[in-house]
Amino acid sequence: MTAIAPAIELDPAAVDELGRSFRGQVLRPVDPTYDEHRRIWNGSISRFPALIARCAGVGDVRAAIRFARQTGLAVAVRGGGHSFPGLSVCNDGIVIDLSSMKGIRVDPETRTARVQAGAQLADLDRETQEFGLAVPAGIVSHTGVAGLTLGGGIGWLMRKHGLTIDQLLAVDLVTADGQFVKASATENADLFWGLRGGGGNFGIVTEFEFRLNPVGPILLAGPIYWRMEDSPEVLRFYREWIADAPDELTTIVFHRTAPALPSVPRDIRGKRVVIVGCCYAGPLEDGEAAVQPLRRFGSPLLDLCGPMPFLSLQAMLDQSFLHGWQYYVRSCDVAELTDQVIDITADHALRMSSPQTTFPIFQQGGAVARVAEDETAFNGRRAGHSINVAAITETADGFDEEREWARTLWSALEPHQTSVYVNFLMDEGEDRIRKAYGAKKYDRLKTLKRRYDPDNFFHLNQNIPPG
Ligand SMILES: Cc1cc2nc3c(=O)[nH]c(=O)nc-3n(C[C@H](O)[C@H](O)[C@H](O)COP(=O)(O)OP(=O)(O)OC[C@H]3O[C@@H](n4cnc5c(N)ncnc54)[C@H](O)[C@@H]3O)c2cc1C
């Protein structure tokens, strides 16, 4: 496809000079790979930056920031490119693209890992699992470590090992004025607080250091399917069953059309189903005992919950969220699965049209809820469930109708909503961002923003304006 020339005119000599200083690559709209690199995961978003600075290291990041300062270009920062609203690409500005910076160093003795900001979850899992270790992170392995961590990070291990940020020990960061800064519990502790949930508001993180925990490599995990029509009964049973679940067990409920995967028998593919996905981060026998009541409930259509490598669990949903499809999400947290929440969810699920649509309901609690609410900028640790209503179509056909469906379900849930996970927001405006953090934390984040980015240089994010 031919790239559309961005509206802004840059001095070619200045761009050449930036390119010469770069260890990575500086791409202009005329470059053959520009189109490939401006694309992000959400195919419903298409934007045309003036430049894409594909950084190879901290030196490149600093040079790109200086260039943006000098030229006044807006800055979009890209880790894994999985922002739902497409915050990692912009029109006419510069994309500071970290996706080539994938270095990871695991130290099995100290059980820590240093991870560059372009790594995806698959990269992190690959390196850490080699030593039987892991960082709790998300459920789709092509998601970026950077954006996920900076928003909090929820996933299969969270009830045992907490959010991704609960295992974060330190970061390296380049600020809006190009300073290289470290942040940890003992160094720039205020900044470290804000980075654990405050997203990309304070600078560009170039490297993360995580604490690692023993995980797997084989876990009891996988999905159990029932007919979608049975969802009200399944969810009522599920609610009682998880009430005394051990921390080792994390579950996620999905309503969707059964996928055409090799693991799904042909006669089940294409049927509308409700699924409880399980992950037991502990001994297999204990996992088996914990999951047994669920297996026995009603008449499951399919039970794929069994011993599996943690790496397989992490990649299990990759095919359900492919690059380039059209995505629109509306999300919220709820305190609990009340009868009303269950009935609204089950009823609307039956009205989804697209075979790609699938919306996870994450079970929180456990280790997530045991960290004090004010310890990190992430908000909503006491929520029972985080619901990510995702309208998905393969092409633009039917996308508008599916998006409307997501809005309708979200609106029906509105009276029951407690908060929202910032990484599940679309472009929803300042009030929603304030809601994501709560008024007190939002004000604290604003104070931090005034200190680290008073000009709001980094504003293409879930923005916390300094003023
Ligand atoms: C398929 C899919 C599955 C998901 N599953 C989960 C899940 O299980 N759990 C969960 O918690 N979340 C999940 N998410 C949400 C995810 O956490 C966010 O979309 C997150 O922002 C993605 O990070 P990224 O680096 O891939 O995205 P990007 O689009 O590259 O970045 C997202 C935001 O972070 C900023 N940013 C990125 N890198 C840096 C950096 N190094 N320094 C400063 N700012 C930076 C960007 O500017 C942008 O504002 C999922 C998203 C998708 C698309």
Short mmCIF file of C-alpha atoms and ligand atoms in Angstrom, two decimals:
data_model
loop_
_atom_site.label_atom_id
_atom_site.label_comp_id
_atom_site.label_asym_id
_atom_site.label_seq_id
_atom_site.Cartn_x
_atom_site.Cartn_y
_atom_site.Cartn_z
CA MET A 1 0.00 0.00 0.00
CA THR A 2 1.24 3.51 -0.80
CA ALA A 3 1.81 5.62 2.27
CA ILE A 4 -0.06 8.90 2.47
CA ALA A 5 2.43 11.72 3.02
CA PRO A 6 1.98 13.27 6.47
CA ALA A 7 0.90 16.92 6.53
CA ILE A 8 4.02 18.12 8.33
CA GLU A 9 7.17 19.14 6.43
CA LEU A 10 10.43 18.27 8.16
CA ASP A 11 13.85 19.65 7.30
CA PRO A 12 15.41 16.76 5.33
CA ALA A 13 18.91 17.67 6.52
CA ALA A 14 17.81 17.44 10.16
CA VAL A 15 16.20 14.05 9.53
CA ASP A 16 19.37 12.84 7.77
CA GLU A 17 21.44 13.95 10.72
CA LEU A 18 19.17 12.09 13.15
CA GLY A 19 19.41 9.00 10.93
CA ARG A 20 23.23 9.15 10.88
CA SER A 21 23.41 9.34 14.67
CA PHE A 22 21.04 6.38 15.08
CA ARG A 23 22.07 2.82 15.91
CA GLY A 24 18.55 1.74 14.91
CA GLN A 25 16.61 3.08 11.94
CA VAL A 26 14.75 6.29 11.21
CA LEU A 27 11.90 5.62 8.77
CA ARG A 28 10.18 8.25 6.65
CA PRO A 29 6.92 7.75 4.74
CA VAL A 30 8.88 7.07 1.53
CA ASP A 31 10.84 4.21 3.07
CA PRO A 32 9.77 0.74 1.90
CA THR A 33 9.17 -0.63 5.41
CA TYR A 34 7.39 2.50 6.75
CA ASP A 35 3.95 1.04 6.14
CA GLU A 36 4.75 -2.20 7.94
CA HIS A 37 6.12 -0.34 10.97
CA ARG A 38 3.35 2.22 11.32
CA ARG A 39 0.79 -0.56 11.72
CA ILE A 40 -0.31 -1.57 15.17
CA TRP A 41 -2.21 -4.54 16.52
CA ASN A 42 -5.67 -2.90 16.34
CA GLY A 43 -6.53 -2.92 12.63
CA SER A 44 -9.32 -0.38 13.10
CA ILE A 45 -6.66 2.31 13.65
CA SER A 46 -4.57 3.66 10.78
CA ARG A 47 -2.33 6.66 11.35
CA PHE A 48 0.57 8.20 9.45
CA PRO A 49 3.47 9.51 11.54
CA ALA A 50 6.01 11.89 10.00
CA LEU A 51 8.82 9.66 11.30
CA ILE A 52 9.25 6.30 12.97
CA ALA A 53 12.37 6.17 15.13
CA ARG A 54 13.15 2.48 15.58
CA CYS A 55 15.45 2.70 18.56
CA ALA A 56 18.24 0.22 19.28
CA GLY A 57 19.09 1.55 22.72
CA VAL A 58 18.97 4.37 25.25
CA GLY A 59 21.14 6.59 23.03
CA ASP A 60 18.58 6.41 20.24
CA VAL A 61 15.71 7.11 22.63
CA ARG A 62 17.44 10.24 23.90
CA ALA A 63 18.26 11.41 20.37
CA ALA A 64 14.64 10.91 19.29
CA ILE A 65 13.38 12.89 22.27
CA ARG A 66 15.82 15.74 21.49
CA PHE A 67 14.67 15.73 17.86
CA ALA A 68 11.01 15.89 18.89
CA ARG A 69 11.77 18.78 21.24
CA GLN A 70 13.59 20.71 18.51
CA THR A 71 10.94 20.15 15.83
CA GLY A 72 7.85 20.29 18.04
CA LEU A 73 6.66 16.90 16.76
CA ALA A 74 4.10 15.09 18.90
CA VAL A 75 5.54 11.90 20.41
CA ALA A 76 3.91 8.48 20.43
CA VAL A 77 5.81 5.75 22.29
CA ARG A 78 5.55 2.17 21.15
CA GLY A 79 6.41 -0.93 23.16
CA GLY A 80 4.38 -3.90 21.91
CA GLY A 81 1.88 -1.77 19.95
CA HIS A 82 -1.14 -3.35 21.72
CA SER A 83 -2.81 -0.24 23.12
CA PHE A 84 -6.53 -0.78 22.45
CA PRO A 85 -7.07 2.87 21.36
CA GLY A 86 -3.84 2.92 19.34
CA LEU A 87 -1.90 5.31 21.57
CA SER A 88 1.40 4.06 20.21
CA VAL A 89 0.94 5.57 16.76
CA CYS A 90 0.00 9.12 15.71
CA ASN A 91 -0.60 11.28 12.67
CA ASP A 92 2.23 13.65 11.71
CA GLY A 93 4.28 13.15 14.88
CA ILE A 94 7.19 10.87 15.67
CA VAL A 95 6.76 7.29 16.86
CA ILE A 96 9.54 6.37 19.26
CA ASP A 97 9.43 2.66 18.57
CA LEU A 98 11.15 0.43 21.14
CA SER A 99 10.05 -2.85 19.61
CA SER A 100 13.57 -3.81 18.49
CA MET A 101 14.87 -3.52 22.07
CA LYS A 102 14.12 -7.07 23.20
CA GLY A 103 17.17 -7.92 25.32
CA ILE A 104 16.40 -9.98 28.44
CA ARG A 105 18.87 -11.16 31.05
CA VAL A 106 17.66 -13.64 33.65
CA ASP A 107 19.76 -14.14 36.77
CA PRO A 108 18.59 -17.48 38.20
CA GLU A 109 20.62 -16.96 41.38
CA THR A 110 19.02 -13.69 42.43
CA ARG A 111 15.78 -14.68 40.67
CA THR A 112 15.59 -11.40 38.83
CA ALA A 113 15.34 -10.42 35.17
CA ARG A 114 16.32 -7.26 33.33
CA VAL A 115 13.99 -6.73 30.40
CA GLN A 116 14.25 -4.15 27.63
CA ALA A 117 11.13 -2.20 26.76
CA GLY A 118 10.43 -3.78 23.37
CA ALA A 119 10.04 -7.32 24.69
CA GLN A 120 6.73 -9.10 24.30
CA LEU A 121 5.31 -11.42 26.93
CA ALA A 122 6.38 -14.42 24.83
CA ASP A 123 10.01 -13.23 24.99
CA LEU A 124 9.85 -12.78 28.74
CA ASP A 125 8.18 -16.16 29.30
CA ARG A 126 10.66 -17.93 27.01
CA GLU A 127 13.70 -16.65 28.91
CA THR A 128 12.32 -17.03 32.43
CA GLN A 129 10.72 -20.47 31.92
CA GLU A 130 14.10 -21.81 30.86
CA PHE A 131 14.88 -21.56 34.59
CA GLY A 132 11.40 -22.59 35.79
CA LEU A 133 10.66 -18.97 36.70
CA ALA A 134 8.09 -16.39 35.58
CA VAL A 135 6.76 -12.86 36.00
CA PRO A 136 2.97 -12.66 36.41
CA ALA A 137 1.74 -10.85 33.28
CA GLY A 138 -1.02 -10.95 30.67
CA ILE A 139 -2.92 -13.70 28.86
CA VAL A 140 -1.90 -13.08 25.23
CA SER A 141 1.75 -13.65 24.51
CA HIS A 142 2.16 -11.07 21.74
CA THR A 143 1.29 -8.19 24.14
CA GLY A 144 4.13 -5.78 25.01
CA VAL A 145 5.75 -6.04 28.43
CA ALA A 146 6.17 -2.25 28.63
CA GLY A 147 2.64 -0.93 28.24
CA LEU A 148 1.16 -3.84 30.18
CA THR A 149 3.52 -3.32 33.12
CA LEU A 150 3.13 0.45 33.25
CA GLY A 151 -0.65 0.06 33.56
CA GLY A 152 -0.51 -2.73 36.18
CA GLY A 153 -0.62 -6.13 34.49
CA ILE A 154 -3.33 -8.71 35.23
CA GLY A 155 -3.24 -12.34 34.14
CA TRP A 156 -3.20 -16.06 34.94
CA LEU A 157 -0.74 -15.84 37.86
CA MET A 158 -2.06 -12.73 39.56
CA ARG A 159 -3.92 -14.27 42.49
CA LYS A 160 -0.76 -16.16 43.49
CA HIS A 161 1.98 -13.69 42.50
CA GLY A 162 0.15 -10.37 42.20
CA LEU A 163 0.09 -7.86 39.38
CA THR A 164 3.07 -7.47 37.07
CA ILE A 165 3.96 -4.27 38.95
CA ASP A 166 4.00 -6.18 42.24
CA GLN A 167 7.12 -7.96 40.96
CA LEU A 168 8.72 -4.83 39.51
CA LEU A 169 11.95 -3.90 41.29
CA ALA A 170 13.35 -1.02 39.26
CA VAL A 171 13.22 0.79 35.94
CA ASP A 172 15.51 2.90 33.76
CA LEU A 173 13.69 5.85 32.26
CA VAL A 174 14.39 8.78 29.95
CA THR A 175 12.44 11.89 30.93
CA ALA A 176 10.90 14.56 28.70
CA ASP A 177 14.07 16.66 28.97
CA GLY A 178 16.25 13.71 28.01
CA GLN A 179 17.56 12.90 31.50
CA PHE A 180 18.38 9.25 32.25
CA VAL A 181 16.77 8.41 35.58
CA LYS A 182 16.49 5.25 37.67
CA ALA A 183 13.49 4.52 39.84
CA SER A 184 12.97 1.89 42.53
CA ALA A 185 11.72 1.64 46.10
CA THR A 186 14.91 3.39 47.25
CA GLU A 187 15.69 5.73 44.34
CA ASN A 188 13.13 8.29 43.10
CA ALA A 189 10.52 6.37 45.07
CA ASP A 190 7.75 8.84 44.18
CA LEU A 191 8.36 8.24 40.49
CA PHE A 192 8.48 4.49 41.08
CA TRP A 193 5.08 4.73 42.77
CA GLY A 194 3.64 6.56 39.74
CA LEU A 195 5.15 4.22 37.17
CA ARG A 196 3.36 1.27 38.76
CA GLY A 197 0.03 2.05 37.10
CA GLY A 198 0.53 5.59 35.76
CA GLY A 199 1.40 4.44 32.22
CA GLY A 200 3.67 6.40 29.91
CA ASN A 201 3.00 9.79 31.51
CA PHE A 202 6.39 10.35 33.11
CA GLY A 203 8.93 9.31 30.51
CA ILE A 204 10.10 6.46 28.34
CA VAL A 205 11.07 3.35 30.27
CA THR A 206 13.98 1.70 28.51
CA GLU A 207 14.47 -1.26 30.87
CA PHE A 208 12.56 -3.02 33.63
CA GLU A 209 13.91 -5.19 36.44
CA PHE A 210 11.54 -7.87 37.76
CA ARG A 211 11.60 -10.30 40.64
CA LEU A 212 10.97 -13.86 39.40
CA ASN A 213 8.94 -16.63 41.00
CA PRO A 214 9.08 -20.38 40.47
CA VAL A 215 6.24 -21.34 38.11
CA GLY A 216 5.56 -24.65 36.35
CA PRO A 217 6.92 -25.50 33.89
CA ILE A 218 3.80 -27.76 33.91
CA LEU A 219 0.61 -26.44 35.48
CA LEU A 220 -2.94 -27.65 35.73
CA ALA A 221 -4.66 -25.27 33.36
CA GLY A 222 -7.05 -24.88 30.45
CA PRO A 223 -10.66 -24.16 29.52
CA ILE A 224 -13.91 -25.93 30.31
CA TYR A 225 -16.84 -25.20 27.94
CA TRP A 226 -20.61 -25.16 28.46
CA ARG A 227 -23.40 -24.03 26.12
CA MET A 228 -23.80 -20.25 26.23
CA GLU A 229 -27.50 -20.70 27.04
CA ASP A 230 -26.38 -22.29 30.32
CA SER A 231 -24.37 -19.22 31.31
CA PRO A 232 -26.73 -17.99 34.09
CA GLU A 233 -26.46 -21.33 35.93
CA VAL A 234 -22.77 -21.81 35.18
CA LEU A 235 -21.92 -18.33 36.46
CA ARG A 236 -24.02 -18.76 39.60
CA PHE A 237 -22.20 -22.00 40.37
CA TYR A 238 -18.87 -20.40 39.45
CA ARG A 239 -19.52 -17.51 41.87
CA GLU A 240 -19.98 -19.90 44.80
CA TRP A 241 -17.08 -22.10 43.74
CA ILE A 242 -14.52 -19.26 43.55
CA ALA A 243 -15.68 -17.79 46.87
CA ASP A 244 -13.17 -20.01 48.73
CA ALA A 245 -10.70 -20.54 45.91
CA PRO A 246 -7.05 -20.76 46.98
CA ASP A 247 -4.70 -18.06 45.72
CA GLU A 248 -3.05 -20.60 43.45
CA LEU A 249 -6.22 -20.70 41.34
CA THR A 250 -6.93 -17.87 38.91
CA THR A 251 -9.87 -18.16 36.53
CA ILE A 252 -11.19 -16.14 33.62
CA VAL A 253 -14.69 -16.49 32.14
CA PHE A 254 -15.17 -16.04 28.40
CA HIS A 255 -18.35 -15.88 26.34
CA ARG A 256 -17.59 -16.55 22.69
CA THR A 257 -18.05 -18.73 19.64
CA ALA A 258 -16.04 -21.94 20.01
CA PRO A 259 -12.93 -21.46 17.87
CA ALA A 260 -11.81 -23.69 15.02
CA LEU A 261 -8.65 -24.83 16.80
CA PRO A 262 -7.19 -28.35 16.56
CA SER A 263 -7.96 -28.89 20.27
CA VAL A 264 -11.69 -28.21 19.72
CA PRO A 265 -13.68 -31.10 18.19
CA ARG A 266 -15.38 -30.27 14.90
CA ASP A 267 -18.91 -30.64 16.26
CA ILE A 268 -18.26 -27.99 18.91
CA ARG A 269 -16.55 -25.43 16.68
CA GLY A 270 -18.85 -22.52 15.85
CA LYS A 271 -21.17 -23.18 18.83
CA ARG A 272 -21.78 -20.33 21.27
CA VAL A 273 -20.19 -21.21 24.57
CA VAL A 274 -19.38 -19.95 28.01
CA ILE A 275 -15.89 -20.97 29.10
CA VAL A 276 -14.15 -20.98 32.45
CA GLY A 277 -10.41 -20.85 31.87
CA CYS A 278 -8.37 -22.12 34.82
CA CYS A 279 -4.78 -21.82 35.94
CA TYR A 280 -3.56 -23.50 39.12
CA ALA A 281 -0.10 -22.17 40.03
CA GLY A 282 0.83 -24.97 42.43
CA PRO A 283 1.15 -28.77 42.63
CA LEU A 284 -0.85 -30.62 39.95
CA GLU A 285 -2.72 -32.83 42.49
CA ASP A 286 -3.87 -29.79 44.45
CA GLY A 287 -4.97 -28.17 41.21
CA GLU A 288 -6.94 -31.26 40.29
CA ALA A 289 -8.73 -31.23 43.64
CA ALA A 290 -9.49 -27.51 43.33
CA VAL A 291 -10.90 -27.78 39.80
CA GLN A 292 -12.90 -30.97 40.28
CA PRO A 293 -16.18 -29.39 41.46
CA LEU A 294 -16.19 -27.16 38.37
CA ARG A 295 -15.58 -30.08 36.03
CA ARG A 296 -18.57 -31.85 37.55
CA PHE A 297 -20.98 -28.97 37.24
CA GLY A 298 -23.77 -29.39 34.69
CA SER A 299 -22.93 -30.89 31.34
CA PRO A 300 -19.69 -29.45 30.01
CA LEU A 301 -19.42 -29.59 26.23
CA LEU A 302 -15.65 -29.84 26.43
CA ASP A 303 -13.07 -30.11 29.18
CA LEU A 304 -9.53 -29.20 28.15
CA CYS A 305 -8.28 -28.46 31.65
CA GLY A 306 -5.28 -30.64 32.42
CA PRO A 307 -1.53 -30.55 32.91
CA MET A 308 0.02 -28.22 30.35
CA PRO A 309 3.24 -26.23 29.99
CA PHE A 310 2.93 -22.70 31.30
CA LEU A 311 4.30 -21.53 27.93
CA SER A 312 1.34 -23.20 26.16
CA LEU A 313 -1.13 -21.57 28.52
CA GLN A 314 0.42 -18.18 27.81
CA ALA A 315 0.02 -18.70 24.04
CA MET A 316 -3.38 -20.42 24.23
CA LEU A 317 -5.34 -17.28 23.34
CA ASP A 318 -2.94 -15.81 20.79
CA GLN A 319 -5.03 -16.96 17.81
CA SER A 320 -8.15 -15.36 19.27
CA PHE A 321 -6.67 -11.86 19.18
CA LEU A 322 -4.87 -11.68 15.86
CA HIS A 323 -3.03 -8.61 14.57
CA GLY A 324 -4.95 -6.49 12.11
CA TRP A 325 -8.50 -7.42 13.13
CA GLN A 326 -10.88 -4.63 14.17
CA TYR A 327 -11.11 -4.15 17.93
CA TYR A 328 -13.20 -1.96 20.20
CA VAL A 329 -13.37 -2.44 23.97
CA ARG A 330 -15.45 -1.08 26.83
CA SER A 331 -14.38 -2.18 30.28
CA CYS A 332 -15.22 -1.95 33.93
CA ASP A 333 -14.56 -3.55 37.29
CA VAL A 334 -17.35 -4.95 39.42
CA ALA A 335 -17.25 -5.81 43.11
CA GLU A 336 -18.91 -9.18 42.61
CA LEU A 337 -20.92 -11.27 40.21
CA THR A 338 -24.34 -10.44 41.58
CA ASP A 339 -27.44 -12.04 40.05
CA GLN A 340 -27.99 -8.85 38.10
CA VAL A 341 -24.45 -8.72 36.71
CA ILE A 342 -24.70 -12.38 35.72
CA ASP A 343 -28.07 -11.95 34.03
CA ILE A 344 -27.00 -8.83 32.12
CA THR A 345 -23.81 -10.53 30.96
CA ALA A 346 -25.44 -13.81 29.97
CA ASP A 347 -28.29 -12.06 28.18
CA HIS A 348 -26.06 -9.72 26.14
CA ALA A 349 -23.59 -12.48 25.34
CA LEU A 350 -26.33 -14.23 23.39
CA ARG A 351 -26.71 -11.10 21.28
CA MET A 352 -23.11 -10.81 20.06
CA SER A 353 -22.97 -11.26 16.28
CA SER A 354 -19.34 -11.70 15.40
CA PRO A 355 -17.63 -15.10 15.69
CA GLN A 356 -14.45 -13.26 16.74
CA THR A 357 -15.99 -11.40 19.68
CA THR A 358 -14.93 -12.74 23.06
CA PHE A 359 -14.97 -10.92 26.32
CA PRO A 360 -12.94 -11.96 29.35
CA ILE A 361 -14.13 -11.56 32.93
CA PHE A 362 -10.99 -11.75 35.08
CA GLN A 363 -11.21 -13.07 38.63
CA GLN A 364 -9.16 -10.79 40.90
CA GLY A 365 -8.49 -11.01 44.64
CA GLY A 366 -5.75 -13.11 46.22
CA ALA A 367 -2.32 -11.52 46.12
CA VAL A 368 -3.61 -8.55 44.10
CA ALA A 369 -5.90 -7.51 46.94
CA ARG A 370 -3.30 -8.02 49.67
CA VAL A 371 -1.15 -5.09 48.51
CA ALA A 372 -2.35 -1.86 50.10
CA GLU A 373 -4.43 0.28 47.75
CA ASP A 374 -2.15 3.32 48.09
CA GLU A 375 1.11 1.41 47.59
CA THR A 376 1.03 1.83 43.81
CA ALA A 377 -0.74 4.12 41.34
CA PHE A 378 -2.76 1.14 40.05
CA ASN A 379 -6.31 1.41 41.32
CA GLY A 380 -9.03 -1.18 41.93
CA ARG A 381 -7.17 -3.87 43.85
CA ARG A 382 -10.31 -4.67 45.83
CA ALA A 383 -12.46 -5.25 42.74
CA GLY A 384 -13.79 -8.77 42.42
CA HIS A 385 -13.70 -8.92 38.63
CA SER A 386 -12.39 -6.90 35.71
CA ILE A 387 -14.61 -7.14 32.62
CA ASN A 388 -13.16 -6.38 29.19
CA VAL A 389 -16.05 -6.25 26.72
CA ALA A 390 -14.27 -6.68 23.40
CA ALA A 391 -16.11 -6.25 20.10
CA ILE A 392 -14.02 -7.96 17.44
CA THR A 393 -14.47 -8.48 13.71
CA GLU A 394 -12.03 -9.78 11.17
CA THR A 395 -12.65 -6.92 8.73
CA ALA A 396 -14.60 -3.64 8.82
CA ASP A 397 -17.75 -5.59 7.84
CA GLY A 398 -20.08 -5.70 10.81
CA PHE A 399 -17.66 -3.79 13.07
CA ASP A 400 -20.03 -0.85 13.71
CA GLU A 401 -22.83 -3.17 14.83
CA GLU A 402 -20.51 -5.15 17.07
CA ARG A 403 -19.14 -1.95 18.60
CA GLU A 404 -22.71 -0.87 19.36
CA TRP A 405 -23.30 -4.22 21.04
CA ALA A 406 -20.26 -3.64 23.30
CA ARG A 407 -21.52 -0.17 24.23
CA THR A 408 -24.96 -1.53 25.06
CA LEU A 409 -23.57 -4.25 27.32
CA TRP A 410 -21.26 -1.78 29.03
CA SER A 411 -24.13 0.68 29.62
CA ALA A 412 -26.30 -2.08 31.08
CA LEU A 413 -23.48 -2.83 33.54
CA GLU A 414 -23.02 0.84 34.46
CA PRO A 415 -24.97 0.74 37.76
CA HIS A 416 -22.71 -2.11 38.93
CA GLN A 417 -19.35 -0.65 37.95
CA THR A 418 -16.83 0.21 40.65
CA SER A 419 -13.74 1.30 38.70
CA VAL A 420 -11.89 0.53 35.48
CA TYR A 421 -8.43 -0.83 34.68
CA VAL A 422 -6.51 1.92 32.88
CA ASN A 423 -5.02 -0.50 30.32
CA PHE A 424 -8.54 -1.47 29.25
CA LEU A 425 -9.63 2.10 28.43
CA MET A 426 -10.23 3.35 24.91
CA ASP A 427 -9.92 7.07 24.15
CA GLU A 428 -12.60 7.96 26.72
CA GLY A 429 -11.57 11.36 28.06
CA GLU A 430 -10.24 12.78 31.31
CA ASP A 431 -13.20 11.82 33.51
CA ARG A 432 -12.75 8.16 32.75
CA ILE A 433 -9.01 8.37 33.42
CA ARG A 434 -9.76 10.06 36.75
CA LYS A 435 -12.25 7.27 37.46
CA ALA A 436 -9.57 4.69 36.66
CA TYR A 437 -7.26 6.13 39.32
CA GLY A 438 -9.76 7.54 41.80
CA ALA A 439 -9.63 11.25 42.72
CA LYS A 440 -6.89 10.97 45.36
CA LYS A 441 -4.42 9.02 43.25
CA TYR A 442 -5.24 11.11 40.21
CA ASP A 443 -4.23 14.27 42.08
CA ARG A 444 -1.03 12.63 43.29
CA LEU A 445 -0.24 11.58 39.71
CA LYS A 446 -0.86 15.14 38.53
CA THR A 447 1.66 16.43 41.07
CA LEU A 448 4.18 13.88 39.81
CA LYS A 449 3.44 14.87 36.21
CA ARG A 450 4.16 18.52 37.04
CA ARG A 451 7.53 17.45 38.38
CA TYR A 452 8.62 15.06 35.62
CA ASP A 453 6.78 16.34 32.53
CA PRO A 454 5.47 19.87 33.19
CA ASP A 455 4.93 20.59 29.45
CA ASN A 456 2.96 17.40 28.89
CA PHE A 457 5.50 16.36 26.27
CA PHE A 458 4.26 12.78 26.72
CA HIS A 459 0.55 13.30 26.11
CA LEU A 460 -0.30 10.47 23.69
CA ASN A 461 -1.21 8.06 26.47
CA GLN A 462 -4.00 7.77 29.06
CA ASN A 463 -3.04 11.31 29.80
CA ILE A 464 -2.76 12.94 33.19
CA PRO A 465 -2.31 16.61 32.29
CA PRO A 466 -0.04 18.55 34.65
CA GLY A 467 -2.41 21.54 34.93
C1 LIG B 1 -4.57 -8.88 22.75
C2 LIG B 1 -4.42 -8.14 24.04
C3 LIG B 1 -4.43 -8.82 25.23
C4 LIG B 1 -4.29 -8.15 26.42
N1 LIG B 1 -4.29 -8.86 27.58
C5 LIG B 1 -4.02 -8.23 28.73
C6 LIG B 1 -3.90 -8.95 29.94
O1 LIG B 1 -4.06 -10.15 29.98
N2 LIG B 1 -3.58 -8.27 31.06
C7 LIG B 1 -3.38 -6.92 31.05
O2 LIG B 1 -3.06 -6.38 32.10
N3 LIG B 1 -3.52 -6.20 29.94
C8 LIG B 1 -3.83 -6.82 28.78
N4 LIG B 1 -3.97 -6.10 27.65
C9 LIG B 1 -3.91 -4.64 27.70
C10 LIG B 1 -2.46 -4.20 27.62
O3 LIG B 1 -1.91 -4.24 28.92
C11 LIG B 1 -2.36 -2.77 27.08
O4 LIG B 1 -2.94 -2.71 25.82
C12 LIG B 1 -0.92 -2.31 27.05
O5 LIG B 1 -0.92 -0.93 26.91
C13 LIG B 1 -0.14 -2.95 25.92
O6 LIG B 1 1.20 -2.60 25.99
P1 LIG B 1 2.09 -2.53 24.66
O7 LIG B 1 3.46 -2.17 25.06
O8 LIG B 1 1.86 -3.72 23.84
O9 LIG B 1 1.35 -1.35 23.92
P2 LIG B 1 1.78 0.00 23.22
O10 LIG B 1 0.62 0.32 22.34
O11 LIG B 1 3.11 -0.06 22.61
O12 LIG B 1 1.81 1.01 24.42
C14 LIG B 1 0.69 1.24 25.23
C15 LIG B 1 0.86 2.54 26.01
O13 LIG B 1 2.01 2.45 26.83
C16 LIG B 1 2.96 3.45 26.48
N5 LIG B 1 4.29 2.85 26.48
C17 LIG B 1 4.64 1.72 25.82
N6 LIG B 1 5.93 1.45 26.07
C18 LIG B 1 6.38 2.41 26.89
C19 LIG B 1 7.63 2.67 27.50
N7 LIG B 1 8.66 1.87 27.33
N8 LIG B 1 7.75 3.77 28.29
C20 LIG B 1 6.70 4.59 28.48
N9 LIG B 1 5.50 4.39 27.93
C21 LIG B 1 5.34 3.31 27.14
C22 LIG B 1 2.55 3.89 25.10
O14 LIG B 1 2.94 5.20 24.83
C23 LIG B 1 1.06 3.75 25.13
O15 LIG B 1 0.47 4.88 25.72
C24 LIG B 1 -4.13 -6.74 26.43
C25 LIG B 1 -4.13 -6.05 25.23
C26 LIG B 1 -4.28 -6.74 24.05
C27 LIG B 1 -4.32 -5.98 22.77
#
